[in-house]
Amino acid sequence: MAADLKPLGSLEPVAGIRLGTACAGIKKPGRRDLVVIECAPGTQAAGVFTQNAFCAAPVIVAREHLVSSSPRYLLVNTGNANAGTGARGVHDARACCAALAAQAGCRADEVLPFSTGVIGEPLPVERLVAGMSGALSALAADDWAAAAEGIMTTDTQPKGVSRVIGIGGRTVTITGIAKGAGMIRPDMATMLAFIATDAALPQALLQECLVRAVAQSFNRITVDGDTSTNDACLLLASGVSGVTLDEPATRALFQGALDAVCRDLAQAIVRDGEGATKFISIRVEGGRDEQECLAVAYTIAHSPLVKTAMFASDPNWGRLLACVGRAGLADLDLECVVMWLGDSCIVRDGGRAPDYTEAAGRAAMSGTDITVRVQLARGAAQTELWTCDFSCDYVRINAEYRT
Amino acid sequence: MAADLKPLGSLEPVAGIRLGTACAGIKKPGRRDLVVIECAPGTQAAGVFTQNAFCAAPVIVAREHLVSSSPRYLLVNTGNANAGTGARGVHDARACCAALAAQAGCRADEVLPFSTGVIGEPLPVERLVAGMSGALSALAADDWAAAAEGIMTTDTQPKGVSRVIGIGGRTVTITGIAKGAGMIRPDMATMLAFIATDAALPQALLQECLVRAVAQSFNRITVDGDTSTNDACLLLASGVSGVTLDEPATRALFQGALDAVCRDLAQAIVRDGEGATKFISIRVEGGRDEQECLAVAYTIAHSPLVKTAMFASDPNWGRLLACVGRAGLADLDLECVVMWLGDSCIVRDGGRAPDYTEAAGRAAMSGTDITVRVQLARGAAQTELWTCDFSCDYVRINAEYRT
């Protein structure tokens, strides 16, 4: 089940980047669960990681390696998160980096490790190492679709997107893939997303571009409010196109394309949220600052009562208004709040809008995509985020996850 | 379905308090949905109400009336919350108070209105008024059980408790009833709870006793994190027993009994939480202050991933540890955190405790009552709260609520 998630479109190769996958039998046999991404020498990398204080071993090691050198390889496994594994987990992550480095002929700190899957089980290092040679020998520039599949856990579909832009008569490509369906309320990053471009950017600028894009994409989605221990989003710039971004105008062009790639990937994660049947956009306007707009938007997005009403296509606007009321805004005058479901004004003057009809509310809820808009009428700040509904399948998926 | 909620025991009459119920047909015909509670002249009343900025019309009116006079009657309806009804809602609540006052022979501001049920529908004032005479003529001192049933909404069972204590050779009775099963994360009060005693307390002391008791009972439970618009908890002291609480020792005795009544009622609400199959106690110790203990406890209690794992009796401790990590505690050293499921230590030194076994975890989850204990090891503060699991039935109940 997924809320109108489009099948994977064609993903453009990025010059300087090759990908290889293997079935390493990490959790289940015969499933693509190991992905290696190779970067041309000189590739710059920017990364954002989970803000969960309990971060997974691979996050600790990837952060370290990013500081000490530029990456030549990304090593990604699914089926095991290597989280809650203490000192042994960090040791295991390092051992995997060293094993790949030995096979590929680079330094261990030129390998960045990423893991996703069950928390608290020891990483099956031997199986990972055994699978590496297959992934390395499969490396190819056009294997983005297989890699998108290889990083999935409870995802029902692979997620990826490409944008190609022209800069100074030459072509720059941005391609990204992402996974994630549950434990999604990214805080500085999402579950796992890997984005690459052949543009040439210095590392500091690359990081700046990534942080800007993530703030309005991966950091504006939530499935269940549970920030993962393994969130990571990497942006690689191989520079092989030779296109540099020296002018403000070309930087803006690149940033716009990167923003679009990140937003599309982030929205794909929500559409494939565990058990999702609805894709819900929540827009909050008229706040004193963005923080209070976010407080209202997340209170709505995390409310089990709102999410179950969305599942039922029930325009239960009282639950929405109760969320606005408990979002913790000082001196909030509910009489001034206006609220819309789709294009229908549902709340005005502290109660149901006089011209609202249940039929109009039901019509606004009938499709897969639902928009909630809240006008706080006390300032000029605004924000938007995306979430999905809460279905019986969400409970079933998460009650059965480890069995 | 309910998590081992005991059937209603015998509820002791409270001298000076009478109760009457009626079927007013507010939402469904033939259902007890109107309750009148009569207080002897001179009864003192203390109340705590929802902190949701979007509070319901009856909450606004009850607060006003509590300030201007001592109540003679409480008027409670279920089936309609009279919330999100704007100026009309306040007018309707006042009209009901005036109608009851006219029939009973008191002033309108001696009536406190309470409503619970669907948000956003106009209150059917005529049906309420028509039902009042039946409720008034049924007034009796021993009708607490019928009143407990009359205030139910999605509750599967009525909830009530009595405590009788001896003070200075005389007897003081405290009896309380409560309702609530969803939209439960009280903030200064719970859905609806009415508690009465025949002890004689001045209003200021009564309010102090109630605030203390509520802080460790109704304000320590959550079903779904959704603070209701209609929360109210009233404590009535008729004084008819003639027992006053002049000594610190007798006050402590009374406070202890009141605390027990409130805790039993609050825990009954959790056990009857919508779709609940598990009753979960979350104890957090070793915090720098109570606030950070509460932050960790509520993060666990509100996590859909933890709640679905509880539903599955799955000792998925990684989800618990991930909650501790995202609770927002500054400088938290995960290496120092220790965690228990029941009596089994599950987490130590940043990972799974070496002596933990899956069998021990499953044993700790197998019963209806589950205890999670977290030791933060950075201070002396502690707290405890209670919640329930998240089942398919929770989704079904809330998706079908208005249909």
mmCIF file of C-alpha atoms in Angstrom, chain A residues 17-180:
data_model
loop_
_atom_site.group_PDB
_atom_site.id
_atom_site.type_symbol
_atom_site.label_atom_id
_atom_site.label_comp_id
_atom_site.label_asym_id
_atom_site.label_seq_id
_atom_site.Cartn_x
_atom_site.Cartn_y
_atom_site.Cartn_z
ATOM 1 C CA ILE A 17 29.681 7.767 -9.779
ATOM 2 C CA ARG A 18 29.209 3.979 -10.133
ATOM 3 C CA LEU A 19 26.951 1.670 -8.147
ATOM 4 C CA GLY A 20 26.931 -2.054 -7.447
ATOM 5 C CA THR A 21 24.598 -4.290 -5.444
ATOM 6 C CA ALA A 22 24.672 -7.810 -4.037
ATOM 7 C CA CYS A 23 22.486 -10.263 -2.120
ATOM 8 C CA ALA A 24 24.474 -10.831 1.062
ATOM 9 C CA GLY A 25 21.771 -12.717 2.977
ATOM 10 C CA ILE A 26 21.914 -10.263 5.883
ATOM 11 C CA LYS A 27 18.351 -10.806 7.075
ATOM 12 C CA LYS A 28 16.682 -12.842 4.367
ATOM 13 C CA PRO A 29 18.259 -14.878 1.579
ATOM 14 C CA GLY A 30 17.975 -13.830 -2.074
ATOM 15 C CA ARG A 31 17.267 -10.179 -1.364
ATOM 16 C CA ARG A 32 19.402 -7.262 -2.620
ATOM 17 C CA ASP A 33 20.687 -5.935 0.713
ATOM 18 C CA LEU A 34 24.208 -4.641 0.042
ATOM 19 C CA VAL A 35 24.993 -1.535 -2.017
ATOM 20 C CA VAL A 36 28.393 -0.058 -2.851
ATOM 21 C CA ILE A 37 28.626 3.440 -4.326
ATOM 22 C CA GLU A 38 31.993 4.380 -5.856
ATOM 23 C CA CYS A 39 33.064 8.016 -6.244
ATOM 24 C CA ALA A 40 35.744 9.302 -8.647
ATOM 25 C CA PRO A 41 38.913 10.608 -6.987
ATOM 26 C CA GLY A 42 38.453 14.210 -5.910
ATOM 27 C CA THR A 43 34.725 13.826 -5.201
ATOM 28 C CA GLN A 44 33.520 16.187 -2.477
ATOM 29 C CA ALA A 45 30.955 14.948 0.014
ATOM 30 C CA ALA A 46 28.484 16.710 2.319
ATOM 31 C CA GLY A 47 26.414 14.908 4.904
ATOM 32 C CA VAL A 48 23.717 15.476 7.500
ATOM 33 C CA PHE A 49 22.972 12.879 10.160
ATOM 34 C CA THR A 50 20.410 12.020 12.802
ATOM 35 C CA GLN A 51 20.122 14.320 15.822
ATOM 36 C CA ASN A 52 18.984 11.369 17.959
ATOM 37 C CA ALA A 53 21.440 11.242 20.895
ATOM 38 C CA PHE A 54 21.297 7.487 20.527
ATOM 39 C CA CYS A 55 22.930 7.348 17.091
ATOM 40 C CA ALA A 56 23.944 4.139 15.404
ATOM 41 C CA ALA A 57 27.520 2.867 15.088
ATOM 42 C CA PRO A 58 27.751 3.539 11.310
ATOM 43 C CA VAL A 59 26.655 7.150 11.884
ATOM 44 C CA ILE A 60 29.507 7.601 14.377
ATOM 45 C CA VAL A 61 32.042 6.121 11.950
ATOM 46 C CA ALA A 62 30.720 7.909 8.836
ATOM 47 C CA ARG A 63 30.894 11.272 10.639
ATOM 48 C CA GLU A 64 34.518 10.591 11.620
ATOM 49 C CA HIS A 65 35.546 9.511 8.137
ATOM 50 C CA LEU A 66 33.873 12.513 6.500
ATOM 51 C CA VAL A 67 36.037 14.803 8.624
ATOM 52 C CA SER A 68 39.307 12.986 7.973
ATOM 53 C CA SER A 69 39.075 12.492 4.187
ATOM 54 C CA SER A 70 36.972 12.595 1.017
ATOM 55 C CA PRO A 71 35.100 9.354 0.402
ATOM 56 C CA ARG A 72 35.888 6.910 -2.389
ATOM 57 C CA TYR A 73 33.206 4.362 -1.400
ATOM 58 C CA LEU A 74 29.858 4.298 0.374
ATOM 59 C CA LEU A 75 28.958 0.907 1.865
ATOM 60 C CA VAL A 76 25.256 0.456 2.618
ATOM 61 C CA ASN A 77 23.509 -2.546 4.113
ATOM 62 C CA THR A 78 19.856 -3.127 4.881
ATOM 63 C CA GLY A 79 18.372 -5.745 7.230
ATOM 64 C CA ASN A 80 20.428 -4.651 10.247
ATOM 65 C CA ALA A 81 20.805 -1.107 11.661
ATOM 66 C CA ASN A 82 23.953 -1.805 13.735
ATOM 67 C CA ALA A 83 22.333 0.437 16.379
ATOM 68 C CA GLY A 84 22.193 -0.185 20.122
ATOM 69 C CA THR A 85 25.219 -2.397 19.637
ATOM 70 C CA GLY A 86 27.648 -0.428 21.819
ATOM 71 C CA ALA A 87 31.402 -0.621 21.360
ATOM 72 C CA ARG A 88 31.119 -3.830 19.389
ATOM 73 C CA GLY A 89 28.931 -2.071 16.808
ATOM 74 C CA VAL A 90 31.542 0.626 16.188
ATOM 75 C CA HIS A 91 34.228 -2.050 15.903
ATOM 76 C CA ASP A 92 32.080 -3.970 13.395
ATOM 77 C CA ALA A 93 31.434 -0.873 11.271
ATOM 78 C CA ARG A 94 35.171 -0.137 11.153
ATOM 79 C CA ALA A 95 35.915 -3.760 10.241
ATOM 80 C CA CYS A 96 33.543 -3.558 7.270
ATOM 81 C CA CYS A 97 35.154 -0.321 6.055
ATOM 82 C CA ALA A 98 38.603 -1.920 6.325
ATOM 83 C CA ALA A 99 37.487 -5.027 4.439
ATOM 84 C CA LEU A 100 36.013 -3.006 1.568
ATOM 85 C CA ALA A 101 39.101 -0.763 1.467
ATOM 86 C CA ALA A 102 41.347 -3.837 1.185
ATOM 87 C CA GLN A 103 39.304 -5.243 -1.692
ATOM 88 C CA ALA A 104 38.932 -1.923 -3.514
ATOM 89 C CA GLY A 105 42.427 -0.558 -2.894
ATOM 90 C CA CYS A 106 41.811 2.571 -0.828
ATOM 91 C CA ARG A 107 42.183 3.691 2.789
ATOM 92 C CA ALA A 108 39.623 2.523 5.371
ATOM 93 C CA ASP A 109 38.657 6.117 6.203
ATOM 94 C CA GLU A 110 37.775 6.667 2.522
ATOM 95 C CA VAL A 111 34.808 4.312 3.077
ATOM 96 C CA LEU A 112 31.595 5.621 4.676
ATOM 97 C CA PRO A 113 29.353 2.957 6.278
ATOM 98 C CA PHE A 114 25.516 3.126 6.407
ATOM 99 C CA SER A 115 23.139 0.585 7.915
ATOM 100 C CA THR A 116 19.361 0.313 8.216
ATOM 101 C CA GLY A 117 17.057 -2.354 9.589
ATOM 102 C CA VAL A 118 16.460 -3.972 12.950
ATOM 103 C CA ILE A 119 17.961 -2.186 15.989
ATOM 104 C CA GLY A 120 19.950 -4.131 18.578
ATOM 105 C CA GLU A 121 21.154 -7.173 16.660
ATOM 106 C CA PRO A 122 24.908 -7.607 16.088
ATOM 107 C CA LEU A 123 25.954 -6.793 12.513
ATOM 108 C CA PRO A 124 26.673 -10.032 10.580
ATOM 109 C CA VAL A 125 30.132 -8.815 9.501
ATOM 110 C CA GLU A 126 31.176 -12.041 7.772
ATOM 111 C CA ARG A 127 28.139 -12.042 5.497
ATOM 112 C CA LEU A 128 28.694 -8.380 4.617
ATOM 113 C CA VAL A 129 32.357 -8.967 3.809
ATOM 114 C CA ALA A 130 31.501 -12.040 1.751
ATOM 115 C CA GLY A 131 29.049 -9.982 -0.318
ATOM 116 C CA MET A 132 31.428 -7.122 -1.092
ATOM 117 C CA SER A 133 33.286 -8.668 -4.035
ATOM 118 C CA GLY A 134 30.004 -9.267 -5.859
ATOM 119 C CA ALA A 135 28.942 -5.670 -5.375
ATOM 120 C CA LEU A 136 32.344 -4.349 -6.466
ATOM 121 C CA SER A 137 32.410 -6.458 -9.615
ATOM 122 C CA ALA A 138 28.888 -5.255 -10.468
ATOM 123 C CA LEU A 139 29.812 -1.539 -10.316
ATOM 124 C CA ALA A 140 28.200 0.366 -13.200
ATOM 125 C CA ALA A 141 27.180 3.977 -13.827
ATOM 126 C CA ASP A 142 23.605 3.109 -14.757
ATOM 127 C CA ASP A 143 22.707 0.993 -11.735
ATOM 128 C CA TRP A 144 20.873 3.648 -9.705
ATOM 129 C CA ALA A 145 17.548 1.764 -9.898
ATOM 130 C CA ALA A 146 19.067 -1.423 -8.474
ATOM 131 C CA ALA A 147 20.717 0.602 -5.701
ATOM 132 C CA ALA A 148 17.380 2.265 -4.878
ATOM 133 C CA GLU A 149 15.943 -1.215 -4.444
ATOM 134 C CA GLY A 150 18.965 -2.453 -2.489
ATOM 135 C CA ILE A 151 18.534 0.082 0.337
ATOM 136 C CA MET A 152 14.822 -0.669 1.001
ATOM 137 C CA THR A 153 13.487 -2.051 4.310
ATOM 138 C CA THR A 154 9.699 -1.803 4.834
ATOM 139 C CA ASP A 155 9.480 0.383 1.719
ATOM 140 C CA THR A 156 7.009 -0.993 -0.794
ATOM 141 C CA GLN A 157 8.713 0.715 -3.736
ATOM 142 C CA PRO A 158 12.175 2.044 -4.579
ATOM 143 C CA LYS A 159 12.491 5.830 -4.543
ATOM 144 C CA GLY A 160 14.696 7.918 -6.809
ATOM 145 C CA VAL A 161 14.666 11.091 -8.870
ATOM 146 C CA SER A 162 16.882 12.900 -11.389
ATOM 147 C CA ARG A 163 17.140 16.505 -12.507
ATOM 148 C CA VAL A 164 19.278 17.667 -15.412
ATOM 149 C CA ILE A 165 20.031 21.375 -15.758
ATOM 150 C CA GLY A 166 22.053 23.384 -18.257
ATOM 151 C CA ILE A 167 24.717 25.703 -16.888
ATOM 152 C CA GLY A 168 26.877 27.791 -19.252
ATOM 153 C CA GLY A 169 26.069 25.559 -22.231
ATOM 154 C CA ARG A 170 27.027 22.410 -20.348
ATOM 155 C CA THR A 171 24.901 19.818 -18.559
ATOM 156 C CA VAL A 172 24.793 19.102 -14.834
ATOM 157 C CA THR A 173 22.987 16.038 -13.500
ATOM 158 C CA ILE A 174 21.645 15.486 -9.987
ATOM 159 C CA THR A 175 20.360 12.011 -9.141
ATOM 160 C CA GLY A 176 19.276 10.812 -5.721
ATOM 161 C CA ILE A 177 17.799 7.740 -4.070
ATOM 162 C CA ALA A 178 16.212 7.360 -0.635
ATOM 163 C CA LYS A 179 14.631 4.755 1.597
ATOM 164 C CA GLY A 180 12.354 4.999 4.616
#
